[in-house]
XYZ file of C-alpha atoms in Angstrom:
261
model
C -18.337 17.373 -22.171
C -18.312 20.374 -19.859
C -15.328 20.126 -17.516
C -14.355 22.713 -14.949
C -10.880 24.238 -14.682
C -9.456 21.373 -12.642
C -10.812 18.803 -15.073
C -9.400 20.653 -18.078
C -5.997 20.940 -16.371
C -5.918 17.218 -15.582
C -6.926 16.435 -19.158
C -4.049 18.512 -20.565
C -1.577 16.977 -18.096
C -2.636 13.450 -19.058
C -2.378 14.159 -22.789
C 1.141 15.605 -22.469
C 2.202 12.853 -20.060
C 1.032 10.102 -22.384
C 2.669 11.659 -25.436
C 6.017 11.629 -23.626
C 5.254 8.154 -22.264
C 4.513 6.895 -25.779
C 7.794 8.306 -27.122
C 9.757 6.568 -24.346
C 7.910 3.284 -24.890
C 8.356 3.463 -28.655
C 12.091 4.135 -28.294
C 12.553 1.240 -25.847
C 10.490 -1.153 -27.956
C 12.245 -0.130 -31.175
C 15.713 -0.521 -29.683
C 14.791 -3.861 -28.102
C 13.366 -5.251 -31.349
C 16.390 -3.981 -33.241
C 18.750 -5.786 -30.887
C 16.546 -8.892 -30.858
C 16.158 -9.339 -34.612
C 19.337 -7.715 -35.896
C 21.360 -10.060 -38.054
C 24.378 -9.411 -35.838
C 22.701 -10.194 -32.502
C 19.954 -12.674 -33.422
C 22.232 -15.645 -32.745
C 22.507 -14.729 -29.037
C 18.936 -15.980 -28.575
C 19.521 -19.306 -30.327
C 22.785 -20.564 -28.853
C 24.482 -20.295 -25.482
C 27.469 -17.990 -25.763
C 27.500 -16.765 -22.175
C 25.245 -13.880 -23.154
C 22.495 -14.485 -20.592
C 22.608 -10.916 -19.274
C 22.265 -9.539 -22.800
C 19.285 -11.774 -23.621
C 17.508 -10.901 -20.355
C 18.218 -7.190 -20.797
C 16.864 -7.107 -24.353
C 13.781 -9.148 -23.385
C 13.012 -6.783 -20.506
C 13.513 -3.805 -22.830
C 11.015 -5.189 -25.359
C 8.416 -6.138 -22.747
C 8.668 -2.859 -20.844
C 8.555 -0.788 -24.045
C 5.434 -2.623 -25.239
C 3.659 -2.172 -21.890
C 4.537 1.539 -21.710
C 3.302 2.057 -25.280
C 0.038 0.233 -24.496
C -0.515 2.319 -21.359
C 0.105 5.537 -23.300
C -2.405 4.542 -26.006
C -5.162 3.906 -23.456
C -4.316 7.097 -21.583
C -4.290 9.363 -24.641
C -7.458 7.836 -26.081
C -9.298 8.114 -22.773
C -8.176 11.711 -22.115
C -8.801 13.026 -25.640
C -12.231 11.379 -25.985
C -13.159 11.632 -22.296
C -13.823 7.895 -22.278
C -14.160 6.510 -18.752
C -13.613 2.896 -19.816
C -10.264 3.647 -21.446
C -9.264 5.808 -18.486
C -10.174 2.951 -16.133
C -7.903 0.537 -18.027
C -5.197 3.211 -18.069
C -5.512 3.652 -14.284
C -5.156 -0.083 -13.621
C -2.093 -0.431 -15.835
C -0.541 2.722 -14.397
C -1.083 1.475 -10.839
C 0.646 -1.808 -11.738
C 3.597 0.059 -13.255
C 3.889 2.300 -10.195
C 3.902 -0.767 -7.936
C 6.588 -2.419 -10.061
C 8.687 0.767 -9.933
C 8.494 0.855 -6.135
C 9.316 -2.854 -5.917
C 12.247 -2.478 -8.306
C 13.582 0.464 -6.296
C 13.425 -1.432 -3.019
C 15.014 -4.516 -4.613
C 17.800 -2.430 -6.172
C 18.494 -0.890 -2.766
C 18.502 -4.168 -0.818
C 20.470 -6.124 -3.459
C 22.531 -3.228 -4.779
C 25.779 -5.201 -5.076
C 24.187 -8.035 -7.056
C 22.231 -5.668 -9.316
C 25.394 -3.662 -10.028
C 27.364 -6.776 -10.924
C 24.659 -8.062 -13.272
C 24.369 -4.709 -15.029
C 28.180 -4.522 -15.340
C 28.167 -8.001 -16.936
C 25.448 -6.839 -19.313
C 27.608 -3.867 -20.293
C 30.676 -6.070 -20.853
C 28.624 -8.373 -23.096
C 27.365 -5.438 -25.172
C 30.918 -4.037 -25.336
C 32.399 -7.340 -26.543
C 29.733 -7.857 -29.194
C 30.050 -4.266 -30.406
C 33.806 -4.701 -30.838
C 33.219 -8.002 -32.656
C 30.198 -7.057 -34.811
C 29.856 -3.263 -34.850
C 26.040 -3.482 -35.051
C 24.249 -0.069 -35.085
C 21.868 -1.223 -32.346
C 24.815 -1.994 -30.097
C 26.275 1.405 -30.973
C 23.127 3.113 -29.682
C 23.142 0.999 -26.509
C 26.805 1.741 -25.753
C 26.311 5.458 -26.419
C 23.445 5.508 -23.923
C 25.604 3.841 -21.270
C 28.549 6.172 -21.894
C 26.613 9.432 -21.943
C 24.295 8.667 -19.020
C 27.057 7.329 -16.750
C 29.778 9.602 -18.186
C 32.245 6.768 -18.658
C 33.974 5.031 -21.547
C 34.732 1.399 -22.378
C 36.719 -0.971 -20.214
C 39.752 1.256 -19.655
C 38.351 4.792 -19.866
C 38.474 7.498 -22.539
C 41.679 6.083 -23.990
C 39.865 2.920 -25.065
C 40.347 3.038 -28.859
C 37.750 0.342 -29.617
C 34.684 2.326 -28.514
C 35.985 5.888 -28.523
C 33.409 7.154 -31.008
C 30.563 6.134 -28.654
C 32.094 7.909 -25.643
C 31.063 11.400 -24.482
C 32.999 14.396 -25.757
C 35.591 15.518 -23.201
C 38.356 18.053 -22.889
C 42.010 17.161 -23.146
C 42.579 16.817 -19.398
C 39.340 14.927 -18.776
C 40.370 12.374 -21.378
C 42.876 10.957 -18.879
C 40.417 10.870 -15.959
C 37.250 9.492 -17.595
C 36.596 6.192 -15.762
C 35.820 2.740 -17.121
C 32.131 1.855 -17.258
C 32.057 -1.477 -15.330
C 33.669 0.225 -12.326
C 31.247 3.143 -12.534
C 28.240 0.815 -12.729
C 29.278 -1.274 -9.707
C 30.165 1.813 -7.647
C 26.899 3.496 -8.607
C 24.796 0.712 -7.127
C 27.024 0.099 -4.119
C 27.828 3.640 -2.976
C 24.727 5.408 -4.265
C 22.057 2.823 -3.582
C 19.761 5.394 -1.864
C 20.044 7.650 -4.929
C 19.150 4.762 -7.245
C 16.148 3.905 -5.086
C 15.203 7.592 -5.116
C 15.186 7.586 -8.920
C 12.838 4.605 -8.957
C 10.589 6.138 -6.288
C 10.619 9.491 -8.106
C 9.436 7.794 -11.284
C 6.740 5.998 -9.282
C 5.657 9.351 -7.783
C 5.285 10.764 -11.310
C 3.112 7.793 -12.274
C 1.012 8.231 -9.131
C 0.541 11.928 -9.972
C -0.781 10.928 -13.396
C -3.016 8.376 -11.657
C -4.484 11.094 -9.407
C -5.129 13.322 -12.439
C -6.837 10.399 -14.139
C -9.114 9.821 -11.134
C -10.070 13.509 -11.022
C -10.812 13.510 -14.751
C -12.976 10.385 -14.459
C -15.028 12.011 -11.673
C -15.436 15.172 -13.740
C -16.631 13.146 -16.743
C -19.111 11.230 -14.599
C -20.418 14.479 -13.094
C -20.859 16.029 -16.537
C -22.834 12.966 -17.650
C -25.151 13.172 -14.665
C -25.732 16.890 -15.067
C -26.314 16.823 -18.833
C -29.956 17.841 -19.640
C -32.229 15.475 -21.598
C -32.903 16.490 -25.200
C -35.732 15.938 -27.639
C -36.698 12.335 -28.354
C -34.164 11.057 -25.852
C -35.137 8.384 -23.381
C -34.206 9.512 -19.896
C -33.990 6.933 -17.181
C -36.011 8.180 -14.227
C -33.806 9.856 -11.664
C -30.804 10.520 -13.934
C -31.922 13.775 -15.548
C -32.241 17.110 -13.743
C -35.810 17.506 -12.389
C -38.337 18.941 -12.834
C -39.136 17.700 -16.333
C -41.131 20.159 -18.402
C -43.715 19.089 -20.968
C -43.230 15.398 -20.138
C -45.468 12.488 -20.908
C -45.032 9.300 -18.915
C -44.964 6.197 -21.052
C -46.770 3.089 -19.853
C -44.875 0.810 -22.199
C -41.611 0.857 -20.237
C -41.726 1.288 -16.477
C -39.295 3.634 -14.802
C -38.732 5.524 -18.058
C -40.059 8.808 -19.386
C -39.986 10.399 -22.813
C -39.221 14.086 -23.041
C -41.341 15.929 -25.585
C -40.364 19.554 -26.237
């Protein structure tokens, strides 16, 4: 299809966006499934061992990863093939995700203390099971916590049980690296506006992709309407560019013409 410069730019943006989106969704889904079906953590879902936060966290990770991956598939297919139906599905799913991001940001801001406590409990559960089982999936999860929040274990960088999952620090920083539960609670209590800003920033990125998708859909529709009729093609009256040259009106089907070159 013939797209103008704006349409081509939006198409490239959507393709790159959905590739990154697919990688994020695949990573989240893979990690969630690993934690869910790992031989070391599978029992958490069958018996009650006070691991409710862990079970909820893993379930959310799997569901969110699957949805993100599905959205990326529709978006990439629609952008690469200029398919309006796929782009329409992509737009609906993206709008839902953007709404959920905004809602989650507002909820995290209004209930920052409760959200921080629940996430700290989730971390403590992962920490305890890592110390007990040493599962590779738990190792990845702990490393993500430690490197993103720049913290280490329950007592800081001197925690010998999880030291290999903690970020690399200098000699002096080793004595000042904080414990993760404290960092998590303080993050949501003292920096609630920043947390909400992260959620809203992600939603703004999704809305930008949604705008690009709308522009691309309009460009595709315009290119369909402006495409000339070719030999032996049935053209519905009023959809092709008039005037029609060398045309013969058929009496078999009303409101249709056959183009004969």
